[in-house]
Amino acid sequence: NLILEAAGLIESVQAPETLDAFIDERAAFLAEYQNPAYADEYRSFVDDVRKKTSTVAGDDKFARAVARYLFKLMAYKDEYEVARLYIDGPFKKNIAKTFTGDYRLKFHMAPPVFNSGKDALGRPKKKEFGPWMMTAFSLLSKLKFLRGSVFDLFGHTAERKLERRLIADYRARISSIADSVTPENVDAALAIASLPDEIRGYGPVKEQSMMAAEAKLPDLMRNFEDTNSTAKVA
């Protein structure tokens, strides 16, 4: 099999990523995204859930779902993160590999500080910005420490407030059920923990997907409670 794998005739069988490695990778990302304290906040919450459910849930699938979707909520892509990805990510390397000679970068964006109204679909209108934006990105990426503070230039918009509320609501929801997860109701708990998977997009699109996801929450919580009650009776 090793020879066949080396020849590319069959796919290599990769061992499943451990939960520890899964958490470590995402904590490292959050440390770059914000700071080590933010990463520790993530790790501490997931570790607490893991301890509460390790002996009753049968395996780590609930803790893994919490690790996955809490990370998704905490790593929301705001202006600071977009700037960081343009500066620190593979963007510049890919541009250099793809284009040669004299070329000019143009960015089509809709930053809230340059609000140009809405398009026909209710989305913020985008404007064109020149190559000077790379300098702006470099400066903006250094201001990520302002994220969520009273001095956050972008943090007072409805979208950013919503993203922070989603994090708080998710943590409160998971904390409310973690002590009650059992082998019998773990699938119902998993559906609750995985609900952020349905939240997609940006701006109005994200808001609509969030509302659709939250509309499902009462039924999911009811199913968890009903399964929990049935297990106790049995």
PDB file of N, CA, C and O in Angstrom, residues 189-223:
ATOM      1  N   ALA A 189     -27.984  17.361  21.430  1.00  0.00           N
ATOM      2  CA  ALA A 189     -27.051  18.412  21.857  1.00  0.00           C
ATOM      3  C   ALA A 189     -26.139  18.829  20.709  1.00  0.00           C
ATOM      4  O   ALA A 189     -25.811  20.008  20.549  1.00  0.00           O
ATOM      5  N   LEU A 190     -25.751  17.856  19.900  1.00  0.00           N
ATOM      6  CA  LEU A 190     -24.878  18.129  18.768  1.00  0.00           C
ATOM      7  C   LEU A 190     -25.560  19.052  17.759  1.00  0.00           C
ATOM      8  O   LEU A 190     -24.916  19.933  17.172  1.00  0.00           O
ATOM      9  N   ALA A 191     -26.855  18.868  17.554  1.00  0.00           N
ATOM     10  CA  ALA A 191     -27.602  19.729  16.633  1.00  0.00           C
ATOM     11  C   ALA A 191     -27.606  21.170  17.126  1.00  0.00           C
ATOM     12  O   ALA A 191     -27.500  22.112  16.338  1.00  0.00           O
ATOM     13  N   ILE A 192     -27.707  21.351  18.444  1.00  0.00           N
ATOM     14  CA  ILE A 192     -27.664  22.694  19.024  1.00  0.00           C
ATOM     15  C   ILE A 192     -26.279  23.305  18.860  1.00  0.00           C
ATOM     16  O   ILE A 192     -26.134  24.462  18.450  1.00  0.00           O
ATOM     17  N   ALA A 193     -25.247  22.514  19.156  1.00  0.00           N
ATOM     18  CA  ALA A 193     -23.874  23.012  19.070  1.00  0.00           C
ATOM     19  C   ALA A 193     -23.482  23.361  17.639  1.00  0.00           C
ATOM     20  O   ALA A 193     -22.642  24.241  17.414  1.00  0.00           O
ATOM     21  N   SER A 194     -24.090  22.689  16.664  1.00  0.00           N
ATOM     22  CA  SER A 194     -23.712  22.873  15.258  1.00  0.00           C
ATOM     23  C   SER A 194     -24.544  23.930  14.545  1.00  0.00           C
ATOM     24  O   SER A 194     -24.346  24.169  13.347  1.00  0.00           O
ATOM     25  N   LEU A 195     -25.462  24.569  15.246  1.00  0.00           N
ATOM     26  CA  LEU A 195     -26.350  25.539  14.601  1.00  0.00           C
ATOM     27  C   LEU A 195     -25.610  26.669  13.885  1.00  0.00           C
ATOM     28  O   LEU A 195     -26.062  27.125  12.822  1.00  0.00           O
ATOM     29  N   PRO A 196     -24.458  27.160  14.395  1.00  0.00           N
ATOM     30  CA  PRO A 196     -23.749  28.229  13.679  1.00  0.00           C
ATOM     31  C   PRO A 196     -23.293  27.840  12.276  1.00  0.00           C
ATOM     32  O   PRO A 196     -22.935  28.717  11.486  1.00  0.00           O
ATOM     33  N   ASP A 197     -23.299  26.559  11.953  1.00  0.00           N
ATOM     34  CA  ASP A 197     -22.918  26.133  10.612  1.00  0.00           C
ATOM     35  C   ASP A 197     -23.851  26.726   9.561  1.00  0.00           C
ATOM     36  O   ASP A 197     -23.475  26.867   8.390  1.00  0.00           O
ATOM     37  N   GLU A 198     -25.063  27.085   9.969  1.00  0.00           N
ATOM     38  CA  GLU A 198     -26.052  27.617   9.040  1.00  0.00           C
ATOM     39  C   GLU A 198     -25.961  29.133   8.879  1.00  0.00           C
ATOM     40  O   GLU A 198     -26.701  29.719   8.093  1.00  0.00           O
ATOM     41  N   ILE A 199     -25.078  29.764   9.648  1.00  0.00           N
ATOM     42  CA  ILE A 199     -24.908  31.217   9.555  1.00  0.00           C
ATOM     43  C   ILE A 199     -23.805  31.512   8.553  1.00  0.00           C
ATOM     44  O   ILE A 199     -22.646  31.180   8.772  1.00  0.00           O
ATOM     45  N   ARG A 200     -24.179  32.122   7.433  1.00  0.00           N
ATOM     46  CA  ARG A 200     -23.231  32.338   6.341  1.00  0.00           C
ATOM     47  C   ARG A 200     -23.291  33.776   5.846  1.00  0.00           C
ATOM     48  O   ARG A 200     -24.252  34.495   6.101  1.00  0.00           O
ATOM     49  N   GLY A 201     -22.260  34.156   5.083  1.00  0.00           N
ATOM     50  CA  GLY A 201     -22.278  35.423   4.365  1.00  0.00           C
ATOM     51  C   GLY A 201     -21.917  36.636   5.211  1.00  0.00           C
ATOM     52  O   GLY A 201     -21.414  36.520   6.334  1.00  0.00           O
ATOM     53  N   TYR A 202     -22.235  37.804   4.660  1.00  0.00           N
ATOM     54  CA  TYR A 202     -21.922  39.087   5.294  1.00  0.00           C
ATOM     55  C   TYR A 202     -23.120  40.024   5.181  1.00  0.00           C
ATOM     56  O   TYR A 202     -23.979  39.851   4.315  1.00  0.00           O
ATOM     57  N   GLY A 203     -23.166  41.007   6.042  1.00  0.00           N
ATOM     58  CA  GLY A 203     -24.207  42.029   5.960  1.00  0.00           C
ATOM     59  C   GLY A 203     -25.605  41.449   6.022  1.00  0.00           C
ATOM     60  O   GLY A 203     -25.888  40.565   6.850  1.00  0.00           O
ATOM     61  N   PRO A 204     -26.494  41.900   5.151  1.00  0.00           N
ATOM     62  CA  PRO A 204     -27.889  41.434   5.163  1.00  0.00           C
ATOM     63  C   PRO A 204     -28.010  39.929   4.972  1.00  0.00           C
ATOM     64  O   PRO A 204     -28.900  39.294   5.547  1.00  0.00           O
ATOM     65  N   VAL A 205     -27.111  39.338   4.178  1.00  0.00           N
ATOM     66  CA  VAL A 205     -27.144  37.886   3.959  1.00  0.00           C
ATOM     67  C   VAL A 205     -26.878  37.153   5.267  1.00  0.00           C
ATOM     68  O   VAL A 205     -27.567  36.177   5.613  1.00  0.00           O
ATOM     69  N   LYS A 206     -25.897  37.620   6.010  1.00  0.00           N
ATOM     70  CA  LYS A 206     -25.573  36.995   7.283  1.00  0.00           C
ATOM     71  C   LYS A 206     -26.710  37.180   8.277  1.00  0.00           C
ATOM     72  O   LYS A 206     -27.059  36.256   9.021  1.00  0.00           O
ATOM     73  N   GLU A 207     -27.293  38.353   8.300  1.00  0.00           N
ATOM     74  CA  GLU A 207     -28.401  38.618   9.211  1.00  0.00           C
ATOM     75  C   GLU A 207     -29.580  37.700   8.921  1.00  0.00           C
ATOM     76  O   GLU A 207     -30.208  37.160   9.841  1.00  0.00           O
ATOM     77  N   GLN A 208     -29.891  37.500   7.651  1.00  0.00           N
ATOM     78  CA  GLN A 208     -30.997  36.620   7.281  1.00  0.00           C
ATOM     79  C   GLN A 208     -30.716  35.175   7.667  1.00  0.00           C
ATOM     80  O   GLN A 208     -31.600  34.476   8.166  1.00  0.00           O
ATOM     81  N   SER A 209     -29.479  34.711   7.428  1.00  0.00           N
ATOM     82  CA  SER A 209     -29.139  33.335   7.782  1.00  0.00           C
ATOM     83  C   SER A 209     -29.150  33.144   9.293  1.00  0.00           C
ATOM     84  O   SER A 209     -29.532  32.090   9.799  1.00  0.00           O
ATOM     85  N   MET A 210     -28.743  34.185  10.025  1.00  0.00           N
ATOM     86  CA  MET A 210     -28.771  34.128  11.481  1.00  0.00           C
ATOM     87  C   MET A 210     -30.205  34.006  11.988  1.00  0.00           C
ATOM     88  O   MET A 210     -30.512  33.197  12.875  1.00  0.00           O
ATOM     89  N   MET A 211     -31.109  34.801  11.416  1.00  0.00           N
ATOM     90  CA  MET A 211     -32.504  34.757  11.833  1.00  0.00           C
ATOM     91  C   MET A 211     -33.125  33.396  11.518  1.00  0.00           C
ATOM     92  O   MET A 211     -33.895  32.848  12.319  1.00  0.00           O
ATOM     93  N   ALA A 212     -32.771  32.832  10.363  1.00  0.00           N
ATOM     94  CA  ALA A 212     -33.291  31.512   9.998  1.00  0.00           C
ATOM     95  C   ALA A 212     -32.770  30.443  10.945  1.00  0.00           C
ATOM     96  O   ALA A 212     -33.511  29.537  11.348  1.00  0.00           O
ATOM     97  N   ALA A 213     -31.487  30.544  11.314  1.00  0.00           N
ATOM     98  CA  ALA A 213     -30.905  29.572  12.243  1.00  0.00           C
ATOM     99  C   ALA A 213     -31.535  29.693  13.628  1.00  0.00           C
ATOM    100  O   ALA A 213     -31.885  28.683  14.249  1.00  0.00           O
ATOM    101  N   GLU A 214     -31.708  30.925  14.107  1.00  0.00           N
ATOM    102  CA  GLU A 214     -32.269  31.117  15.442  1.00  0.00           C
ATOM    103  C   GLU A 214     -33.737  30.692  15.503  1.00  0.00           C
ATOM    104  O   GLU A 214     -34.225  30.304  16.566  1.00  0.00           O
ATOM    105  N   ALA A 215     -34.428  30.717  14.362  1.00  0.00           N
ATOM    106  CA  ALA A 215     -35.826  30.274  14.333  1.00  0.00           C
ATOM    107  C   ALA A 215     -35.934  28.772  14.618  1.00  0.00           C
ATOM    108  O   ALA A 215     -36.975  28.290  15.072  1.00  0.00           O
ATOM    109  N   LYS A 216     -34.843  28.050  14.339  1.00  0.00           N
ATOM    110  CA  LYS A 216     -34.834  26.606  14.580  1.00  0.00           C
ATOM    111  C   LYS A 216     -34.494  26.253  16.030  1.00  0.00           C
ATOM    112  O   LYS A 216     -34.709  25.116  16.457  1.00  0.00           O
ATOM    113  N   LEU A 217     -33.947  27.219  16.752  1.00  0.00           N
ATOM    114  CA  LEU A 217     -33.429  26.933  18.092  1.00  0.00           C
ATOM    115  C   LEU A 217     -34.487  26.423  19.071  1.00  0.00           C
ATOM    116  O   LEU A 217     -34.224  25.453  19.792  1.00  0.00           O
ATOM    117  N   PRO A 218     -35.685  27.013  19.146  1.00  0.00           N
ATOM    118  CA  PRO A 218     -36.671  26.501  20.112  1.00  0.00           C
ATOM    119  C   PRO A 218     -36.979  25.020  19.921  1.00  0.00           C
ATOM    120  O   PRO A 218     -37.070  24.268  20.905  1.00  0.00           O
ATOM    121  N   ASP A 219     -37.130  24.573  18.676  1.00  0.00           N
ATOM    122  CA  ASP A 219     -37.404  23.159  18.421  1.00  0.00           C
ATOM    123  C   ASP A 219     -36.215  22.288  18.807  1.00  0.00           C
ATOM    124  O   ASP A 219     -36.391  21.182  19.355  1.00  0.00           O
ATOM    125  N   LEU A 220     -35.003  22.767  18.534  1.00  0.00           N
ATOM    126  CA  LEU A 220     -33.818  21.993  18.899  1.00  0.00           C
ATOM    127  C   LEU A 220     -33.690  21.867  20.417  1.00  0.00           C
ATOM    128  O   LEU A 220     -33.359  20.786  20.932  1.00  0.00           O
ATOM    129  N   MET A 221     -33.944  22.960  21.130  1.00  0.00           N
ATOM    130  CA  MET A 221     -33.874  22.923  22.589  1.00  0.00           C
ATOM    131  C   MET A 221     -34.974  22.023  23.149  1.00  0.00           C
ATOM    132  O   MET A 221     -34.755  21.269  24.107  1.00  0.00           O
ATOM    133  N   ARG A 222     -36.158  22.085  22.558  1.00  0.00           N
ATOM    134  CA  ARG A 222     -37.282  21.247  23.006  1.00  0.00           C
ATOM    135  C   ARG A 222     -36.952  19.764  22.792  1.00  0.00           C
ATOM    136  O   ARG A 222     -37.233  18.927  23.656  1.00  0.00           O
ATOM    137  N   ASN A 223     -36.335  19.470  21.662  1.00  0.00           N
ATOM    138  CA  ASN A 223     -35.952  18.088  21.379  1.00  0.00           C
ATOM    139  C   ASN A 223     -34.915  17.594  22.378  1.00  0.00           C
ATOM    140  O   ASN A 223     -34.984  16.449  22.855  1.00  0.00           O
TER     141      ASN A 223
END
